[in-house]
Short mmCIF file of C-alpha atoms and ligand atoms in Angstrom, two decimals:
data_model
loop_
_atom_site.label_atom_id
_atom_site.label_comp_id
_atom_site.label_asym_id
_atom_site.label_seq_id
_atom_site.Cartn_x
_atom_site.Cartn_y
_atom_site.Cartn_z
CA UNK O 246 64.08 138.69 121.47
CA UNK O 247 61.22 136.35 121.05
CA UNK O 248 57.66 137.33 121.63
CA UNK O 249 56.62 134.03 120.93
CA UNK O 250 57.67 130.67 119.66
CA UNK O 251 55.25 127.96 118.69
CA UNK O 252 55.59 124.17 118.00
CA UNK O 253 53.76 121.95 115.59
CA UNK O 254 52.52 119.00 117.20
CA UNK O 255 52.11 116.40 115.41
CA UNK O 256 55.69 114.28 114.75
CA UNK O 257 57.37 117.51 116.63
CA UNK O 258 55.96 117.02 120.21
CA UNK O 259 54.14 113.51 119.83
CA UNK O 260 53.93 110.25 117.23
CA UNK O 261 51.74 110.39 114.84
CA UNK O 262 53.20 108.87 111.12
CA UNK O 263 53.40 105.66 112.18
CA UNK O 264 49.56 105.08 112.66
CA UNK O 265 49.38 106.34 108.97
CA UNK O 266 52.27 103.62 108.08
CA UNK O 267 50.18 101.02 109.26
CA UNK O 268 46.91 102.01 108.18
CA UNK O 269 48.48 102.18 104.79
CA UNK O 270 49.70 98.90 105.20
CA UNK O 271 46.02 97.25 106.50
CA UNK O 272 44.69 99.15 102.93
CA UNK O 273 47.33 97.16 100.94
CA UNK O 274 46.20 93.44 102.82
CA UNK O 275 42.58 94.30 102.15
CA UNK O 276 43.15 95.16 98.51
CA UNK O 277 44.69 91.73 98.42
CA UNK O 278 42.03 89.63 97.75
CA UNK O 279 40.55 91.48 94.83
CA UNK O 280 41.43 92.10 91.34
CA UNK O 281 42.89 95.49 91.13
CA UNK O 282 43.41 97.89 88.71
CA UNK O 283 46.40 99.45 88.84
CA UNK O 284 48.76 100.38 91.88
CA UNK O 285 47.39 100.13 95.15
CA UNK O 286 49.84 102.80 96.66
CA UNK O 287 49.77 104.92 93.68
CA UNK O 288 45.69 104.97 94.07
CA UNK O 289 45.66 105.98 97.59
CA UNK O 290 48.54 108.38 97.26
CA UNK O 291 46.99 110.29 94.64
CA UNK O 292 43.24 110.37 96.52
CA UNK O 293 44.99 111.84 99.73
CA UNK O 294 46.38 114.78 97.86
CA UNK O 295 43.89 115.16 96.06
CA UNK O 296 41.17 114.92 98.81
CA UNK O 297 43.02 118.05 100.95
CA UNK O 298 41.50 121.06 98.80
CA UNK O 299 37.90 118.89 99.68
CA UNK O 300 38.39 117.78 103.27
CA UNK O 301 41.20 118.97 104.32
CA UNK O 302 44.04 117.16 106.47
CA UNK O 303 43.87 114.46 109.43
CA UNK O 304 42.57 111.37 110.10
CA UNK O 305 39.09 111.75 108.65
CA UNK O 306 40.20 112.75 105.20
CA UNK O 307 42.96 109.88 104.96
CA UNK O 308 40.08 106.94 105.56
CA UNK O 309 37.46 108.46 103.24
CA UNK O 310 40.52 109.00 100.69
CA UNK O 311 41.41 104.80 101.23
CA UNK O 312 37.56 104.72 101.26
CA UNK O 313 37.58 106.01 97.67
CA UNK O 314 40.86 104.27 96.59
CA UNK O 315 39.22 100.63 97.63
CA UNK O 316 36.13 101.90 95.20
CA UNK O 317 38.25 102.68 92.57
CA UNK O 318 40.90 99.98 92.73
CA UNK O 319 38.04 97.17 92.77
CA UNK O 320 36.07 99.05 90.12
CA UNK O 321 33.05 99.58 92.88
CA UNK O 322 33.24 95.80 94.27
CA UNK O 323 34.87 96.59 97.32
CA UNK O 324 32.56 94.78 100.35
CA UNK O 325 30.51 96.31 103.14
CA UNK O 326 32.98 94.52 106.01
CA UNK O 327 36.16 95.93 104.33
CA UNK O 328 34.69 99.68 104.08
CA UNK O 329 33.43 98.93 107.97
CA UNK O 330 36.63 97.66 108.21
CA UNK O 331 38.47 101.25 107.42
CA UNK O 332 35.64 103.42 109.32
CA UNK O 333 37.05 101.14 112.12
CA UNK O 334 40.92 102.01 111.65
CA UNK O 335 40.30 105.51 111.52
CA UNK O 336 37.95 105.40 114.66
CA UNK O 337 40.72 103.47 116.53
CA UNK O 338 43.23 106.46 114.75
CA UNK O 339 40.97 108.87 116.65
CA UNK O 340 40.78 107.46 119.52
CA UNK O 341 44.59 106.49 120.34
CA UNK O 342 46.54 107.00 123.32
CA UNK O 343 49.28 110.41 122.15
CA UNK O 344 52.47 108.94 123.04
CA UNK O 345 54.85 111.79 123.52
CA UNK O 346 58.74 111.81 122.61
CA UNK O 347 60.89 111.40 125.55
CA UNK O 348 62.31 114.93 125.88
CA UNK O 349 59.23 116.44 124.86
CA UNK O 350 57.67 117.65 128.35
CA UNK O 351 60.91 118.78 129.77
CA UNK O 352 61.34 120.77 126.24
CA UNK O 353 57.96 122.76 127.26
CA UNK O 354 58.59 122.98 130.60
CA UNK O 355 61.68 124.66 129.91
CA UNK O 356 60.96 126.82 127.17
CA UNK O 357 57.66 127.76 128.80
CA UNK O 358 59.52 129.54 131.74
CA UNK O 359 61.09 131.69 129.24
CA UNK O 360 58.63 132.38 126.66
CA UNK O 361 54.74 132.47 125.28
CA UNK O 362 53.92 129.03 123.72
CA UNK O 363 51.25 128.22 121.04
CA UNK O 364 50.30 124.68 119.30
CA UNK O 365 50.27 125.26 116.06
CA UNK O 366 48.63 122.16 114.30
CA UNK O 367 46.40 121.25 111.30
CA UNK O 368 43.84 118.05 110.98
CA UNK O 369 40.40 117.33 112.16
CA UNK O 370 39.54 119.61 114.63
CA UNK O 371 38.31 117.76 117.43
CA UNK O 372 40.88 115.23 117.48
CA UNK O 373 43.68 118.03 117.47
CA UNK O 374 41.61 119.65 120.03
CA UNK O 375 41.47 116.34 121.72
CA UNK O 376 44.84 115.65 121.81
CA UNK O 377 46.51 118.46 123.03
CA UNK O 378 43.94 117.86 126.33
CA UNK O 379 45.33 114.35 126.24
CA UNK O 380 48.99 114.83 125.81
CA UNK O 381 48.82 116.62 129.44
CA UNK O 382 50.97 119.28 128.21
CA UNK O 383 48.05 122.22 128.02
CA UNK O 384 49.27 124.14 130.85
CA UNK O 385 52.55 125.02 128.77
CA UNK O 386 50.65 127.06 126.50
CA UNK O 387 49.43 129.76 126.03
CA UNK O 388 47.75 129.12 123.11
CA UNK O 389 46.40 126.40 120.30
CA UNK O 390 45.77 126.91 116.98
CA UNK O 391 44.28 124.57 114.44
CA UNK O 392 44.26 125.41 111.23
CA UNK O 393 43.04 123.75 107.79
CA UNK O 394 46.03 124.59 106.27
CA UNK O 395 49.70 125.93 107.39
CA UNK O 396 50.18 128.71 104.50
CA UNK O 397 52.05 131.71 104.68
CA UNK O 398 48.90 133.82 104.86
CA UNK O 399 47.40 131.39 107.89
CA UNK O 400 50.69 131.92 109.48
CA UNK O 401 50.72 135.61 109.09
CA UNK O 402 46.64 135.75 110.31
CA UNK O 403 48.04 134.62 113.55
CA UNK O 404 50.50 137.03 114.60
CA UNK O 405 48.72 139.28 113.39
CA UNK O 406 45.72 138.51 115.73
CA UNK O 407 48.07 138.23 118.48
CA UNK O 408 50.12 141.23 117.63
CA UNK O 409 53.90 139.62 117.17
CA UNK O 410 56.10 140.95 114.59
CA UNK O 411 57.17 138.35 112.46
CA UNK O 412 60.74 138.44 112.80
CA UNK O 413 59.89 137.77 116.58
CA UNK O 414 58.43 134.69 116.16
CA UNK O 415 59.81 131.47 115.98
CA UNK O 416 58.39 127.76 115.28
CA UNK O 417 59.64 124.54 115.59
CA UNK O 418 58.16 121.37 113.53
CA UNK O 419 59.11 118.32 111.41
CA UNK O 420 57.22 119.74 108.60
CA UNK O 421 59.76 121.59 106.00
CA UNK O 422 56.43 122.36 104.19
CA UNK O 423 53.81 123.74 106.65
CA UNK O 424 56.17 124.03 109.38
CA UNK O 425 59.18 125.80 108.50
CA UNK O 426 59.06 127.53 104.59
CA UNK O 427 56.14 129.43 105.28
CA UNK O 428 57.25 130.89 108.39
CA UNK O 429 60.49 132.43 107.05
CA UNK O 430 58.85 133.19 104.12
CA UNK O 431 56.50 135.75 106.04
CA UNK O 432 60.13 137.01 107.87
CA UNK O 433 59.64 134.86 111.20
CA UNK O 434 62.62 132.07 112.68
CA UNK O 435 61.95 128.04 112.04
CA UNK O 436 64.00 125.41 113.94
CA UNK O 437 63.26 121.91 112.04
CA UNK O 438 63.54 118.68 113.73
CA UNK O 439 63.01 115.93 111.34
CA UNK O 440 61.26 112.99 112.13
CA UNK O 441 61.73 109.58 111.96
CA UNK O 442 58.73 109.08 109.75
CA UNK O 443 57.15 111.79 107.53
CA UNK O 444 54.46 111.89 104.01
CA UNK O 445 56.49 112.77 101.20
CA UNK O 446 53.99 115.32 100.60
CA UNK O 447 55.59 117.41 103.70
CA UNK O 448 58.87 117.66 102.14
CA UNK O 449 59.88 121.13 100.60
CA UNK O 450 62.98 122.74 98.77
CA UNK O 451 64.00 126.17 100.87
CA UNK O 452 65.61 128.53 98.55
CA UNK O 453 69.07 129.58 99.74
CA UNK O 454 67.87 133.39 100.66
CA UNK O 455 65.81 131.73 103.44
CA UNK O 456 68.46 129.45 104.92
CA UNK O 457 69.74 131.67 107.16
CA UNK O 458 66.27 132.02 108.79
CA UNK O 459 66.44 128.40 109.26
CA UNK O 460 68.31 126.14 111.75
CA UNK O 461 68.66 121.94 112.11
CA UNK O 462 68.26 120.29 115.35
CA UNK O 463 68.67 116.35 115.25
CA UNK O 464 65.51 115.96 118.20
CA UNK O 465 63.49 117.90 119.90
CA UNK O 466 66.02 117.61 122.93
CA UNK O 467 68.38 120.15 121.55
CA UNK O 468 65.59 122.98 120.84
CA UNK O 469 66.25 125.10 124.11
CA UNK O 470 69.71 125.37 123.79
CA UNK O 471 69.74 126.27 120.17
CA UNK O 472 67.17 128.67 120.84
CA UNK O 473 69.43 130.45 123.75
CA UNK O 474 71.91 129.93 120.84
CA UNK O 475 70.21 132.00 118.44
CA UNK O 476 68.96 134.80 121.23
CA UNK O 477 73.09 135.33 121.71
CA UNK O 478 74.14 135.65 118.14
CA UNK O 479 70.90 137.57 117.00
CA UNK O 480 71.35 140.18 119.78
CA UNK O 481 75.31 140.61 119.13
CA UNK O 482 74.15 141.89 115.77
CA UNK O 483 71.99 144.28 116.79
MG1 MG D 166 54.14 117.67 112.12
#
């Protein structure tokens, strides 16, 4: 029934939130020393939206969006050692170990036996690129994709190039956002497995007509069977 089902990586197959959590919260003990104006949180929350049109998403957008937060917060008196300071966080961001969830490799293994995988993630290039090598789980797929953005149209680019039909396709992510609306919304299948951890701006209201193309799994655990789930009932109503 599926041609091919892909997974987002980032907080679907590994951890990534929480580095953002506590970057956040090194921005807000830096800030602490100087006179600010206005909300610290507000600042940086509004720079990182902002920023995505310019840069894009991933690490190296987040620190030059706190970069630009410090500026503005301290009116331009933010020091040297505290913008050092950030380049530093997001180098060490970069650079981090990718600590898969527990189920995650047996989730691949399994599903790979069945069915074409693909990554489907968005950030910094590089580091996606590098961290798909370093999660160990390359062999599984079949193929990556990074993209700048996860819109309908990127979505549709890609089966497209890789002639699937839409409603033969299937992904699985934490992302109601990029993940999940634009996939149904192009006629494809979405599986969304919340995570622990996720930026408000990844949250998204699906419309009722696209529910049914939609289906909750607590963890990343329960994917396979829910997919064999969903071959069942979709072929009975052939
Ligand atoms: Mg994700």
């Amino acid at each position: 029934m599926f041609d091919l089902i892909a997974l987002d990586a980032d907080d679907t197959l590994w951890h990534n939130e929480n580095a953002y959590y506590l970057a956040r919260e090194r921005f807000r003990s830096l800030m602490e020393k100087y006179q600010v104006n206005g909300s610290v949180d507000a600042c940086a929350d509004h720079l990182e939206v902002a920023n995505l049109d310019v840069y894009g998403y991933g690490v190296m957008s987040f620190v030059l969006s706190l970069i630009e937060a410090g500026l503005e917060l301290t009116g331009g008196e933010m020091r040297g050692e505290d913008v050092r300071e950030l380049l530093d966080l997001g180098k060490a961001m970069l650079g981090a170990e990718v600590t898969l969830y527990q189920t995650t490799e047996e989730v691949v293994s399994r599903l790979s036996d069945a069915y074409t995988l693909m990554v489907i993630t968005k950030g910094d290039l590089l580091h996606q690129r590098n961290k798909v090598l370093r999660s160990g789980l390359g062999d599984y797929f079949g193929y990556v994709e990074e993209l700048s953005h996860k819109r309908p149209k990127d979505y549709a680019e890609i089966l497209k190039r890789h002639a699937v039909e839409p409603h033969r396709f299937l992904m699985v992510g934490n992302s109601m956002r990029s993940d999940i609306l634009p996939v149904v919304e192009i006629g494809g299948w979405a599986i969304h497995v919340p995570s622990e951890k996720i930026w408000a701006h990844e949250a998204a209201e699906l419309p009722d007509h696209l529910q049914e193309r939609v289906f909750q799994a607590e963890s990343l655990g329960e994917v396979p069977g829910l997919i064999e789930k969903l071959e069942e009932s979709l072929i009975s109503n052939l």
